[in-house]
Structure formats: structure tokens, C-alpha cells
mmCIF file of C-alpha atoms in Angstrom:
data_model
loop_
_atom_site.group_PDB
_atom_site.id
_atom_site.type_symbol
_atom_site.label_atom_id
_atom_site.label_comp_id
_atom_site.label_asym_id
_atom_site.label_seq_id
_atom_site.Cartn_x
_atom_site.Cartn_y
_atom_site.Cartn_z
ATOM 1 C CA UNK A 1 48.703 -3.086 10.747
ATOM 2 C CA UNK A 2 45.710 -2.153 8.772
ATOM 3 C CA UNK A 3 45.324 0.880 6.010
ATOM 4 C CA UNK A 4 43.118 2.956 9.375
ATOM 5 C CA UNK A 5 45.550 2.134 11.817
ATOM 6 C CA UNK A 6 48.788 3.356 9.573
ATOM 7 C CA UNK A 7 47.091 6.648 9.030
ATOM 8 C CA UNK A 8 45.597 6.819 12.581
ATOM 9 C CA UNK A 9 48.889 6.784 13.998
ATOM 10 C CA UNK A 10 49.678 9.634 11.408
ATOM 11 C CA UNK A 11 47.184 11.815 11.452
ATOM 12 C CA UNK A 12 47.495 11.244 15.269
ATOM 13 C CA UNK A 13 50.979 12.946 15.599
ATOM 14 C CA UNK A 14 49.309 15.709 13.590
ATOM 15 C CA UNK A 15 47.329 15.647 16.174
ATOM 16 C CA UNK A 16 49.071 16.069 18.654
ATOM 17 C CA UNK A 17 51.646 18.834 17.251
ATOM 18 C CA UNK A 18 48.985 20.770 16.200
ATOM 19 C CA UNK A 19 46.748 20.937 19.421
ATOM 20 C CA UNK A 20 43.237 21.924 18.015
ATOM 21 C CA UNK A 21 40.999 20.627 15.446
ATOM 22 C CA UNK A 22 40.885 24.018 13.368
ATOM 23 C CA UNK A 23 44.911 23.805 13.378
ATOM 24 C CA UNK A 24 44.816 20.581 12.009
ATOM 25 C CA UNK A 25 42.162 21.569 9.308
ATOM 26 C CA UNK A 26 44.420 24.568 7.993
ATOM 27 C CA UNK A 27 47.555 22.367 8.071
ATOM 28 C CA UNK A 28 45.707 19.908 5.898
ATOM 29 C CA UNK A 29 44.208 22.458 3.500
ATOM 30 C CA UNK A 30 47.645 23.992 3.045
ATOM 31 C CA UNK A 31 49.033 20.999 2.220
ATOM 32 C CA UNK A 32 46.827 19.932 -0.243
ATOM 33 C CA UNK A 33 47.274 24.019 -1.348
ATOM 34 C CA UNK A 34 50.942 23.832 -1.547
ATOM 35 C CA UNK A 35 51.384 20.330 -2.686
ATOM 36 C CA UNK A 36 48.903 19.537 -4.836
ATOM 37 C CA UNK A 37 46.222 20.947 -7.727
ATOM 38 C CA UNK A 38 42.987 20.697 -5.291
ATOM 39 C CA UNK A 39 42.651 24.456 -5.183
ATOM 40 C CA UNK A 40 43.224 24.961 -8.914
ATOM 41 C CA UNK A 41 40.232 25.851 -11.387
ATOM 42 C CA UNK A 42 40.261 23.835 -14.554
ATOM 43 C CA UNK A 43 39.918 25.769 -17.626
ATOM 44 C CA UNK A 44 39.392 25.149 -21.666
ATOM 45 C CA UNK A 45 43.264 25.702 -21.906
ATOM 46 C CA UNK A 46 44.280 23.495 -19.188
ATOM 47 C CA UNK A 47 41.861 20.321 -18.478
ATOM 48 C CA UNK A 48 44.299 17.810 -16.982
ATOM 49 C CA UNK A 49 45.057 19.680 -13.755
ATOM 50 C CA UNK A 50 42.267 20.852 -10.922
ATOM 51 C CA UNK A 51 38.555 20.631 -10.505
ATOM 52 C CA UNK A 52 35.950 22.498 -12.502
ATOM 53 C CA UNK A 53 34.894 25.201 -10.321
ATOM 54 C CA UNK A 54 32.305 24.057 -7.511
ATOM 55 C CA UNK A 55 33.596 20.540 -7.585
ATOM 56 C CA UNK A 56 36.195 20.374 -4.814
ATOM 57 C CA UNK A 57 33.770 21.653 -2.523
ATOM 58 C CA UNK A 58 31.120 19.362 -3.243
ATOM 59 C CA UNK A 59 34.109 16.720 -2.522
ATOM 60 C CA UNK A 60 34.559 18.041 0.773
ATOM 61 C CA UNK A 61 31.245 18.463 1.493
ATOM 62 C CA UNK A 62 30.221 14.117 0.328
ATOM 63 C CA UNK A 63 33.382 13.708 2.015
ATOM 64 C CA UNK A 64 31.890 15.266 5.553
ATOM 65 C CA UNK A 65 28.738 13.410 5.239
ATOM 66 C CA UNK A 66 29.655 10.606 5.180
ATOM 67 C CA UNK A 67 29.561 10.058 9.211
ATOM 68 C CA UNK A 68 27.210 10.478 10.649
ATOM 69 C CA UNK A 69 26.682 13.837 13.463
ATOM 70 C CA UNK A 70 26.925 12.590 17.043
ATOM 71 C CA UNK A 71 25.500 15.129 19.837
ATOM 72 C CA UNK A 72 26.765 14.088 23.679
ATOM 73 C CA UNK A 73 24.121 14.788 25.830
ATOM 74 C CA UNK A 74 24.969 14.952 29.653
ATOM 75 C CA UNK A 75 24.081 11.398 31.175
ATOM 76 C CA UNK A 76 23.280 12.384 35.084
ATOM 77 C CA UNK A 77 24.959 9.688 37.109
ATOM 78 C CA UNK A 78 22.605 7.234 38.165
ATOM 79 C CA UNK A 79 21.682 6.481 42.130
ATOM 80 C CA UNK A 80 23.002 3.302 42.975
ATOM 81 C CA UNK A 81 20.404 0.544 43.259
ATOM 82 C CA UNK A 82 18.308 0.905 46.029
ATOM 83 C CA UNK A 83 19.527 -0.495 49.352
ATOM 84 C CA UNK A 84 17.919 1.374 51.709
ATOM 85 C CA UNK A 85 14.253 -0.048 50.842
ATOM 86 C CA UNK A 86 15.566 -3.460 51.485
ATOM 87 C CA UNK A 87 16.043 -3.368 54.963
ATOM 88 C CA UNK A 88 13.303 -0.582 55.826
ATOM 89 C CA UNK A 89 10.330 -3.304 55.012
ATOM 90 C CA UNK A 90 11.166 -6.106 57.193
ATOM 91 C CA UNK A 91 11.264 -2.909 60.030
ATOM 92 C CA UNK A 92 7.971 -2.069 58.981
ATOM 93 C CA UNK A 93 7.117 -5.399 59.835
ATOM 94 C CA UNK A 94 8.897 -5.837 62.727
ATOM 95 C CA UNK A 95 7.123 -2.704 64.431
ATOM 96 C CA UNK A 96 3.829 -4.156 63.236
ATOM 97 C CA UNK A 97 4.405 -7.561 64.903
ATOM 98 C CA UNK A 98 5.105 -5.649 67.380
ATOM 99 C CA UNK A 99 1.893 -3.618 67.626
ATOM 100 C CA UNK A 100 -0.156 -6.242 66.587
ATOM 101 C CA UNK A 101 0.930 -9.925 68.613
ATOM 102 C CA UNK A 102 -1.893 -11.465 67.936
ATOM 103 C CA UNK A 103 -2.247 -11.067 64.240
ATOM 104 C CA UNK A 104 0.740 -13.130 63.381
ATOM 105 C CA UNK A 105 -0.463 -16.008 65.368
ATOM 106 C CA UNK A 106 -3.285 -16.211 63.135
ATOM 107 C CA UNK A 107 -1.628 -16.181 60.182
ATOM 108 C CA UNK A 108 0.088 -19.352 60.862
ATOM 109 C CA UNK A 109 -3.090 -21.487 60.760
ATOM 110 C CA UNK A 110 -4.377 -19.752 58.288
ATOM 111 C CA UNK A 111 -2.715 -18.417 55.086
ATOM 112 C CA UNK A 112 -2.003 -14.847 54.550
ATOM 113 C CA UNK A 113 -3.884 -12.872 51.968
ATOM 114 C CA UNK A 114 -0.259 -12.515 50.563
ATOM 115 C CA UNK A 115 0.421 -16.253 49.744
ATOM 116 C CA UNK A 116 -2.654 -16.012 47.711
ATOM 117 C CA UNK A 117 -1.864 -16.606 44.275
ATOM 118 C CA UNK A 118 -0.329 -12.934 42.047
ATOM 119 C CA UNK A 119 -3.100 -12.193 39.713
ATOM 120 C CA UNK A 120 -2.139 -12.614 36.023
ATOM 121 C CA UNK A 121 -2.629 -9.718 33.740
ATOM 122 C CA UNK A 122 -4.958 -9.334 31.082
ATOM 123 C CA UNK A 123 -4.375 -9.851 27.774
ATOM 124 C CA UNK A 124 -4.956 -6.437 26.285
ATOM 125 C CA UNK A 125 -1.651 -5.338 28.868
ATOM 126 C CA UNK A 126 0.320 -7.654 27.270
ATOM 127 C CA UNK A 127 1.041 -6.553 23.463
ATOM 128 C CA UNK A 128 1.699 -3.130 25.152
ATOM 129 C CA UNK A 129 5.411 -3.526 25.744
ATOM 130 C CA UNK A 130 6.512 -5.534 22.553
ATOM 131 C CA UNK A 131 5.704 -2.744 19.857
ATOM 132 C CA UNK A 132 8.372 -0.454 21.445
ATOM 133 C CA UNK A 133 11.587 -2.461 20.797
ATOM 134 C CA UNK A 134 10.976 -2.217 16.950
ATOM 135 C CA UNK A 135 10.584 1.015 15.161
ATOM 136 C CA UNK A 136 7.721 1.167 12.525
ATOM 137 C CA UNK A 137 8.031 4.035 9.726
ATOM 138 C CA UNK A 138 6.529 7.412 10.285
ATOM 139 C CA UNK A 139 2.802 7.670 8.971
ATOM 140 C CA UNK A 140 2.483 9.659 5.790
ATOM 141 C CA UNK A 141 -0.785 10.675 6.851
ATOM 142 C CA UNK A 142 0.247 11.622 10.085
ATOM 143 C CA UNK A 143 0.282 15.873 10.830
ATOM 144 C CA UNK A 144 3.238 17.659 9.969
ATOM 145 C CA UNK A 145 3.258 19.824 12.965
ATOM 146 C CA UNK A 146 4.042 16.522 14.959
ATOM 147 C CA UNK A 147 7.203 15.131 13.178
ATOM 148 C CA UNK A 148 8.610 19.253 12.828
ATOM 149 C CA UNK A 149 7.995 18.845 17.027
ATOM 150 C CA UNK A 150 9.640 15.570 16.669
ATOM 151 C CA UNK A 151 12.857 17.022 14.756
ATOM 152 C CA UNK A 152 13.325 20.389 17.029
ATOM 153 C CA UNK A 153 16.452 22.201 16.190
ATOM 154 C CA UNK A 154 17.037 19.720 13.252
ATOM 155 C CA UNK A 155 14.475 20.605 11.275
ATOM 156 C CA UNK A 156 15.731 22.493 8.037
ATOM 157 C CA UNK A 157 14.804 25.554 6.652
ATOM 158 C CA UNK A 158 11.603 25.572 3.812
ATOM 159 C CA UNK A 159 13.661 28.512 1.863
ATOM 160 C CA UNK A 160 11.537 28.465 -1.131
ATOM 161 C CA UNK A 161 10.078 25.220 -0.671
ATOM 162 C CA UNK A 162 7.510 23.641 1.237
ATOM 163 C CA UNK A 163 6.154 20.905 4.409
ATOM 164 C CA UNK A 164 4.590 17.710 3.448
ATOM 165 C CA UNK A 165 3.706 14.271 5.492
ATOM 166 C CA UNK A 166 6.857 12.667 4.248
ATOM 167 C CA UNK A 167 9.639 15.395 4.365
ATOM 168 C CA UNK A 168 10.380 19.113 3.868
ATOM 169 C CA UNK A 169 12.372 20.623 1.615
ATOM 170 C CA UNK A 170 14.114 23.699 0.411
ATOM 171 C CA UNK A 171 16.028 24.685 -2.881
ATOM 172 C CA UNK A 172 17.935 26.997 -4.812
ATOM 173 C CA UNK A 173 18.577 27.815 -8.099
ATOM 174 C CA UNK A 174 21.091 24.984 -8.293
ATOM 175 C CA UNK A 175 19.686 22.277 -6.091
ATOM 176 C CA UNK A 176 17.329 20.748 -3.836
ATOM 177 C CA UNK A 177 17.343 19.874 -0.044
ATOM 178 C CA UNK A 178 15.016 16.932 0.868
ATOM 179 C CA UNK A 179 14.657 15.867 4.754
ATOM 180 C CA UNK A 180 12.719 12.907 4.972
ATOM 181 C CA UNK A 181 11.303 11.898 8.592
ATOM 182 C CA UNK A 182 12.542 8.262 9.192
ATOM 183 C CA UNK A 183 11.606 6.156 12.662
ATOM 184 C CA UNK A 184 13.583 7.000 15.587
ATOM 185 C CA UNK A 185 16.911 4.946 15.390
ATOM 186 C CA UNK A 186 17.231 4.500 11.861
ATOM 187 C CA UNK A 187 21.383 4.464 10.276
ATOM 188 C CA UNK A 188 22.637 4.169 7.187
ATOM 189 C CA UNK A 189 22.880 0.728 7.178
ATOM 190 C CA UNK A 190 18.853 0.489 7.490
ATOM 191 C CA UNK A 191 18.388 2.047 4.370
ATOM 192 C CA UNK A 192 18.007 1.757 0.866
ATOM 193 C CA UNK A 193 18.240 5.291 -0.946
ATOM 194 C CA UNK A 194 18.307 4.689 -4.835
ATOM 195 C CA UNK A 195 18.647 8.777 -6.727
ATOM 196 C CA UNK A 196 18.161 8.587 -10.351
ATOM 197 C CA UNK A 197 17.771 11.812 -13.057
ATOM 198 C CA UNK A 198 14.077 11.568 -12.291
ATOM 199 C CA UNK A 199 13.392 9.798 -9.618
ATOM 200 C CA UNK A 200 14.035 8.656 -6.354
ATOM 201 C CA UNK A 201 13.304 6.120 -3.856
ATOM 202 C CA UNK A 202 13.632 5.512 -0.356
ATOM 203 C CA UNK A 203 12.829 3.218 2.071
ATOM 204 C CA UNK A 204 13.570 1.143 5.461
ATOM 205 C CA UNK A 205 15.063 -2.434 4.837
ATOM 206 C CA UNK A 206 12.411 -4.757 5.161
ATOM 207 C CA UNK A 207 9.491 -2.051 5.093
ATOM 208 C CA UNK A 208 7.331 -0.007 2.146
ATOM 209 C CA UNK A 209 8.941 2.982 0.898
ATOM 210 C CA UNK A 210 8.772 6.404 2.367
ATOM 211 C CA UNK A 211 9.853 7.776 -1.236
ATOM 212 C CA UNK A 212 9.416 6.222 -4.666
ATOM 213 C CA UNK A 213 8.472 8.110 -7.589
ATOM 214 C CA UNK A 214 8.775 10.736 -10.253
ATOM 215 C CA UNK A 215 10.733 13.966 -9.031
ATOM 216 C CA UNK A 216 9.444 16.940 -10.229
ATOM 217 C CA UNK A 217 12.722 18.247 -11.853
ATOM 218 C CA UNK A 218 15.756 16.499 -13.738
ATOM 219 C CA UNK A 219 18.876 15.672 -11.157
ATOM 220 C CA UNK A 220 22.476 15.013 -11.609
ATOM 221 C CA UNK A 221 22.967 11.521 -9.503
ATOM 222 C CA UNK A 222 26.609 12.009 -9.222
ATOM 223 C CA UNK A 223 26.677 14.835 -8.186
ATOM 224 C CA UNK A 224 23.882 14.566 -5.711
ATOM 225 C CA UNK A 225 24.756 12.813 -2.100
ATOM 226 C CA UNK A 226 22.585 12.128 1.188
ATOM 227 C CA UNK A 227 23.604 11.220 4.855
ATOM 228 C CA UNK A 228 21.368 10.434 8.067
ATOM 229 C CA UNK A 229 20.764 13.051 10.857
ATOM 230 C CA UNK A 230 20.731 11.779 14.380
ATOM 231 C CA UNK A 231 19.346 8.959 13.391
ATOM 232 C CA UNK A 232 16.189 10.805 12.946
ATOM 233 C CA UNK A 233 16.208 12.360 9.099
ATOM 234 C CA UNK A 234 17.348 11.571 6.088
ATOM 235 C CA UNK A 235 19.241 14.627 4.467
ATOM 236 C CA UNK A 236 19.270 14.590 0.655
ATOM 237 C CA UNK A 237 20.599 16.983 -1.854
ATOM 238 C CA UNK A 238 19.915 16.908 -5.291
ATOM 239 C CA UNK A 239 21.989 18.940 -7.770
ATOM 240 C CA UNK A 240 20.153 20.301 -10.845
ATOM 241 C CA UNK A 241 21.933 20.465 -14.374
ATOM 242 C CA UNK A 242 20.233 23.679 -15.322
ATOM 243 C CA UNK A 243 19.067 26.950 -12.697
ATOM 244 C CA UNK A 244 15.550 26.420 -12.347
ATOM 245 C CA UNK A 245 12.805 26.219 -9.367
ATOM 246 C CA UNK A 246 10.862 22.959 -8.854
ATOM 247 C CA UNK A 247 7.355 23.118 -7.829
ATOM 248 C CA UNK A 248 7.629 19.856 -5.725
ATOM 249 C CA UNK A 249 10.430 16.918 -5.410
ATOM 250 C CA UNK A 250 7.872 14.191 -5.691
ATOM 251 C CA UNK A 251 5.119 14.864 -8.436
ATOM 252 C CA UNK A 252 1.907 14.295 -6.667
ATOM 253 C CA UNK A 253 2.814 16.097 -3.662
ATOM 254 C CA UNK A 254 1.722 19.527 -2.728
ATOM 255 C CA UNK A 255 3.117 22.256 -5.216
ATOM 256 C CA UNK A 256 4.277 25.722 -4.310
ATOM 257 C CA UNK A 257 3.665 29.055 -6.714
ATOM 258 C CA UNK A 258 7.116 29.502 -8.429
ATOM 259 C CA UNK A 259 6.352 32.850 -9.440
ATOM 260 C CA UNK A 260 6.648 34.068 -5.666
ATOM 261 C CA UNK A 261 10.090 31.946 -4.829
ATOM 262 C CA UNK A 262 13.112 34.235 -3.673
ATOM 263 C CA UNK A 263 14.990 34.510 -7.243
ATOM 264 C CA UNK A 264 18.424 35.995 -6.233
ATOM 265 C CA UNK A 265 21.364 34.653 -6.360
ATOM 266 C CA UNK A 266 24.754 35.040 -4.084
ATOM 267 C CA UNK A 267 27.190 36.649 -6.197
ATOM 268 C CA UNK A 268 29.737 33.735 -5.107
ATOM 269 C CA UNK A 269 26.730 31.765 -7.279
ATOM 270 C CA UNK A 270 28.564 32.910 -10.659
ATOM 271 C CA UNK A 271 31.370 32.393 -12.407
ATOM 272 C CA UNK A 272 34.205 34.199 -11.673
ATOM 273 C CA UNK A 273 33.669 36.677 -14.947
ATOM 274 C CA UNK A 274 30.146 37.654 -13.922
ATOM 275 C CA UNK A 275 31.013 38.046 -10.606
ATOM 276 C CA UNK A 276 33.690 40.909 -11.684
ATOM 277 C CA UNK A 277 31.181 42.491 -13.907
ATOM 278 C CA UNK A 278 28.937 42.453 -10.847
ATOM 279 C CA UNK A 279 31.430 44.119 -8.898
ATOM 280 C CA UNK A 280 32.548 46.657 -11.099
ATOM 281 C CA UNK A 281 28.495 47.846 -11.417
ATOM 282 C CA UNK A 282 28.061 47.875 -7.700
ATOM 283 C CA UNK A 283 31.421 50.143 -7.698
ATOM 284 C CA UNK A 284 30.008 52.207 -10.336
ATOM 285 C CA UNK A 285 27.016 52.918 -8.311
ATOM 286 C CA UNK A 286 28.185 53.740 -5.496
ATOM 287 C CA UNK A 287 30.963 56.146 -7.032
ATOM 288 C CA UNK A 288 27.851 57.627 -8.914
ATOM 289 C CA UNK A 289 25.895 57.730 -5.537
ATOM 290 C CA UNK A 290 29.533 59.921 -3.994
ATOM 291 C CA UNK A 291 29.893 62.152 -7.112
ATOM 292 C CA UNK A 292 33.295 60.446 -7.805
ATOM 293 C CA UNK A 293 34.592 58.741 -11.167
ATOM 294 C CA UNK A 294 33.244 55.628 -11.831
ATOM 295 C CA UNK A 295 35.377 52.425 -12.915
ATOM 296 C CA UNK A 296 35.204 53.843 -16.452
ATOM 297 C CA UNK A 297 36.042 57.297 -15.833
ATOM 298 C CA UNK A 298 39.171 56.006 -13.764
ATOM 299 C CA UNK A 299 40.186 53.711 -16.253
ATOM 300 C CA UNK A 300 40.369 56.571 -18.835
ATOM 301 C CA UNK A 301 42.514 58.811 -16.992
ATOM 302 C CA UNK A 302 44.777 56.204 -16.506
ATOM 303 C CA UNK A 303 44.969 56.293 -20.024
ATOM 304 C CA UNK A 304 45.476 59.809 -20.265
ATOM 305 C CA UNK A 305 48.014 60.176 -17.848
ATOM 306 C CA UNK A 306 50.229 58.110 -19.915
ATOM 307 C CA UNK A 307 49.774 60.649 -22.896
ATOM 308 C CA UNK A 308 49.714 63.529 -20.866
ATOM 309 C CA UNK A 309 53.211 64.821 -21.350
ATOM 310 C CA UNK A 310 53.566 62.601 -24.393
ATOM 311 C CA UNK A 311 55.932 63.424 -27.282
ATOM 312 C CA UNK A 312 53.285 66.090 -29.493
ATOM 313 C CA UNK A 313 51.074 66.698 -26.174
ATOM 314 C CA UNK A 314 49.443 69.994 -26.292
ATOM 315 C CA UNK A 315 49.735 69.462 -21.853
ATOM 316 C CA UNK A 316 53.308 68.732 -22.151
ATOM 317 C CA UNK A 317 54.879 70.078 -18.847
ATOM 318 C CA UNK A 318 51.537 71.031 -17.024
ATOM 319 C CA UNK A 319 50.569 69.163 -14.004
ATOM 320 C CA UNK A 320 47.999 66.282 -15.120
ATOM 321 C CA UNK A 321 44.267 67.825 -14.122
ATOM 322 C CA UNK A 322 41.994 64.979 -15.760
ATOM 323 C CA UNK A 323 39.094 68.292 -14.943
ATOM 324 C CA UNK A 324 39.831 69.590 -18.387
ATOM 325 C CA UNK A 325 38.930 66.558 -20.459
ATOM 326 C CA UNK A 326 35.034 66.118 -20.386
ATOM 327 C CA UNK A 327 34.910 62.379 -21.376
ATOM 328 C CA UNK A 328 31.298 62.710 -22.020
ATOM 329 C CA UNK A 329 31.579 64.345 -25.346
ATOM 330 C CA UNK A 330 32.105 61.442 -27.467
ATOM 331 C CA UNK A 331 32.143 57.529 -26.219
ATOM 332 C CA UNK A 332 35.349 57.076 -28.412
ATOM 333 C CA UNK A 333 37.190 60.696 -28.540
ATOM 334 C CA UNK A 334 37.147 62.774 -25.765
ATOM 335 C CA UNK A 335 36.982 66.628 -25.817
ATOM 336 C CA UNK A 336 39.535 68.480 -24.404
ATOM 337 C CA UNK A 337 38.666 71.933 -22.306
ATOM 338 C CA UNK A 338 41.807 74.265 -21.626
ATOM 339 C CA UNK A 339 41.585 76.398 -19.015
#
């Protein structure tokens, strides 16, 4: 039994217990939770345990694309070959001999117009039909309008980024999506994609390129993946080392102004500091926006609660009432107001 088959028939009692796909998804992510450091966040202190943050879901996600989509259309059933046609002509016939006695008497000393010889077609008919069982590679020159109406629903987004002959393409501060058109038919196996820090290169086996030049930006190669889309598009995403906008992905193409690309960032973008210092302003602001203590303002009458009826406390017995302490007298030393 093979290494596919052994965990086939595993994963197929998983399967099986578990009864729907999203079951079987959160049994497997709470295993690897429970059992083992895939969730954990590396840090300076401890290196040999975990991912650095970002990493395991760029795993998941080179880990997804590497099959390909698969949409199941509805195939109508199909009539059953025509019987009825058959039998219907030599009827037609019939009734015509029929109608017409003489005419077939005729036709036996002299031949019919239908044993005459089937006329052979030209030879601009014939090259017609042979182009179609081999794909040839979409035209660069071609419009753009045409291969988007080609793609439909598959098309991706141009979020700060741009259509050109050969693809389209999107990015963010932290990478770029490519979609390159391929001919109709086209898998993985067709293709030679070759990603390097500054360039790229892609083409059909046996054909020119599609892509192969100088990106516009520096890449990470490991980190970057691709994977083929209905065997339609090529989907590639290139991580960048540093936060920065491209103008193109292929220097030569059309460029797009930089100045008026869509800057912000999803707070899940930062690091898990910045994202509590975000937080804690937004808080603010909206406390500010209420009337109500900010994060500050709390935090310091936490602290004074503790010293409230402190040993030495001139509030010593009172109910706390953080009203009579107007923090905003001094940022270090605040002044106390008795009532």
C-alpha cells in the first residue's frame, strides 16, 4: 500500500466520523493547535519553536494551491442517437415511389443524379478544422476587453494596479497579484514559470514566452507561489521584502501614478505591538468622542485606587471619587481637589 493510500484510508475515517468538510478542517486545525507548535509565534527569546508571524498562513495558503480549482457544471443528458430519422427517409421514399411510378423506372436505365460522384471540398475548407485541436497562446496585442470577457467571474480585482495585453494585476503594500491569460486548456504541467528577485518568466512548453523580463520591484522567490485557474489563468503572487507600491510588474509595461494608490493598511497588516497601540488610539477617541476617560485616564485611577485608603492617605476611609483628582495638572503629579 502506497504513502496516498495509507493516509487515504485515514483521513477517510475522519471522514466519515466527522460528516462535513468544515468539521474535518477544525478537527485538523485543533490538532495541529493542541499537538503541535503550528499556531505559535516565534520570537527573539524563543527561535526553535513556531513560525515567524505570517508564515504558517502563507503555508496553508502554497499548500491550497497547489490543486488546481475544479467547477462541475451541469452536463444535460444527451438524446440518444437518432433513430427515428433512420426509418422516416426510406418512408419518404416509399410515398414518393408511390406518387411518382414512373420516375423510378427511369432511373434504372439511367443513373440517378445521386450516384453522381460527392463533390470534394475546396482547399481553403480544409485547414479550418485542424487549428482547433491545438491551443496557440493568447495575442499580446490582442484587446484587453476580450480576454477580461474571456475570464468572466475569474477575473481578479485591479486594487491598485492595472490591465495590460498579457495579464492584470493588483498589489498591496506587501505583495503583488499577477493573472496572466494563458490558452484555453493550459495545466500545470504545460508550463514553465521561473520567479527570481527581479524577474520572471513564463511561458507554454514548446511556445515563446508570455512573461520574461525585468519586474519592476525586488521579490522574495520563496516566499512567492503561483497555481493555474481553470485552466484559463495563471495566478501569481509575489511577496515583497520591504512595503512599497510598484508602478508595473514587468518594466516596459504600462505604469500607474503611485501617488494616487489606496495607502492603508488592515490593522491585522502589523505586528501585534502596533496593532495594540492602534487599538488603544481608536479607544481613546472614541471615549473622547463620549466624554468618558480615555485608556490613560483609566489606567491612572487604577493606580489611585490602590493608594486611596493607603497607609498616610489624606482619603483614608472616604469612598474612592477619582472626580477630585484633576490629572491634567501635571503629566507626572496629579493635583488633588477636596471637596
Amino acid at each position: 500500500m502506497s504513502t496516498e493510500d495509507r493516509h487515504d484510508a485515514l483521513l477517510l475515517s475522519l471522514a466519515q466520523s466527522c460528516g462535513s468538510i468544515e468539521n474535518i478542517l477544525n478537527a485538523f486545525f485543533g490538532f495541529l493547535a493542541r499537538k503541535t507548535d503550528f499556531y505559535v509565534i516565534q520570537t527573539e527569546e524563543v527561535k526553535h519553536m513556531g513560525f515567524p508571524p505570517g508564515v504558517a498562513e502563507k503555508m496553508l495558503l502554497r499548500a491550497f494551491r497547489q490543486f488546481e480549482p475544479k467547477r462541475v457544471e451541469k452536463v444535460e443528458a444527451k438524446p440518444k442517437p437518432k433513430s427515428t430519422p433512420k426509418p422516416e427517409e426510406p418512408k419518404k421514399t416509399e410515398e414518393a415511389k408511390k406518387s411518382n411510378p414512373p420516375k423510378p423506372e427511369k432511373s434504372q436505365d439511367t443513373p440517378a443524379p445521386a450516384s453522381s460522384p460527392a463533390p470534394v471540398p475546396s482547399p481553403s475548407s480544409t485547414p479550418t478544422s485542424t487549428p482547433t485541436s491545438t491551443p496557440t497562446p493568447p495575442n499580446p496585442s490582442s484587446a484587453s476587453g476580450d480576454v477580461e470577457k474571456d475570464l468572466g467571474k475569474l477575473a481578479i480585482s485591479t486594487y491598485n494596479g492595472s490591465v495590460c495585453s498579457r495579464y492584470r494585476w493588483s498589489q498591496t503594500l506587501k505583495e503583488v497579484t499577477v493573472q496572466v491569460y494563458l490558452p484555453p486548456g493550459t495545466t500545470t504541467k504545460d508550463l514553465v514559470v521561473k520567479i527570481g528577485k527581479t524577474s520572471l518568466y513564463v511561458a507554454v512548453k514548446g511556445q515563446s514566452p508570455i512573461l520574461d523580463g525585468e519586474l519592476d520591484g525586488v521579490c522574495v522567490p520563496s516566499e512567492s507561489m503561483w497555481t493555474v485557474e481553470e485552466q484559463k489563468a495563471l495566478l501569481i503572487t509575489l511577496d515583497k521584502p520591504q512595503e512599497t507600491f510598484w508602478k508595473t510588474v514587468m518594466k516596459g509595461d504600462p505604469e500607474i501614478d503611485t501617488t494616487k494608490v489606496d495607502s492603508t493598511k488592515d490593522i491585522s497588516d502589523y505586528d501585534k505591538e502596533t496593532q495594540a497601540e492602534i487599538r488603544r488610539l481608536m479607544f481613546d477617541q472614541e471615549q473622547k468622542r463620549k466624554g468618558l476617560p480615555t485608556s490613560e485616564d483609566l489606567k491612572n485611577q487604577e493606580l489611585l485606587k490602590r493608594a486611596w485608603n493607603a497607609e498616610g492617605s489624606p482619603f483614608a476611609g472616604q469612598e474612592f471619587d477619582p472626580s477630585v483628582v484633576n490629572f491634567s495638572a501635571s503629566p507626572t503629579m496629579p493635583n488633588f481637589e477636596h471637596k
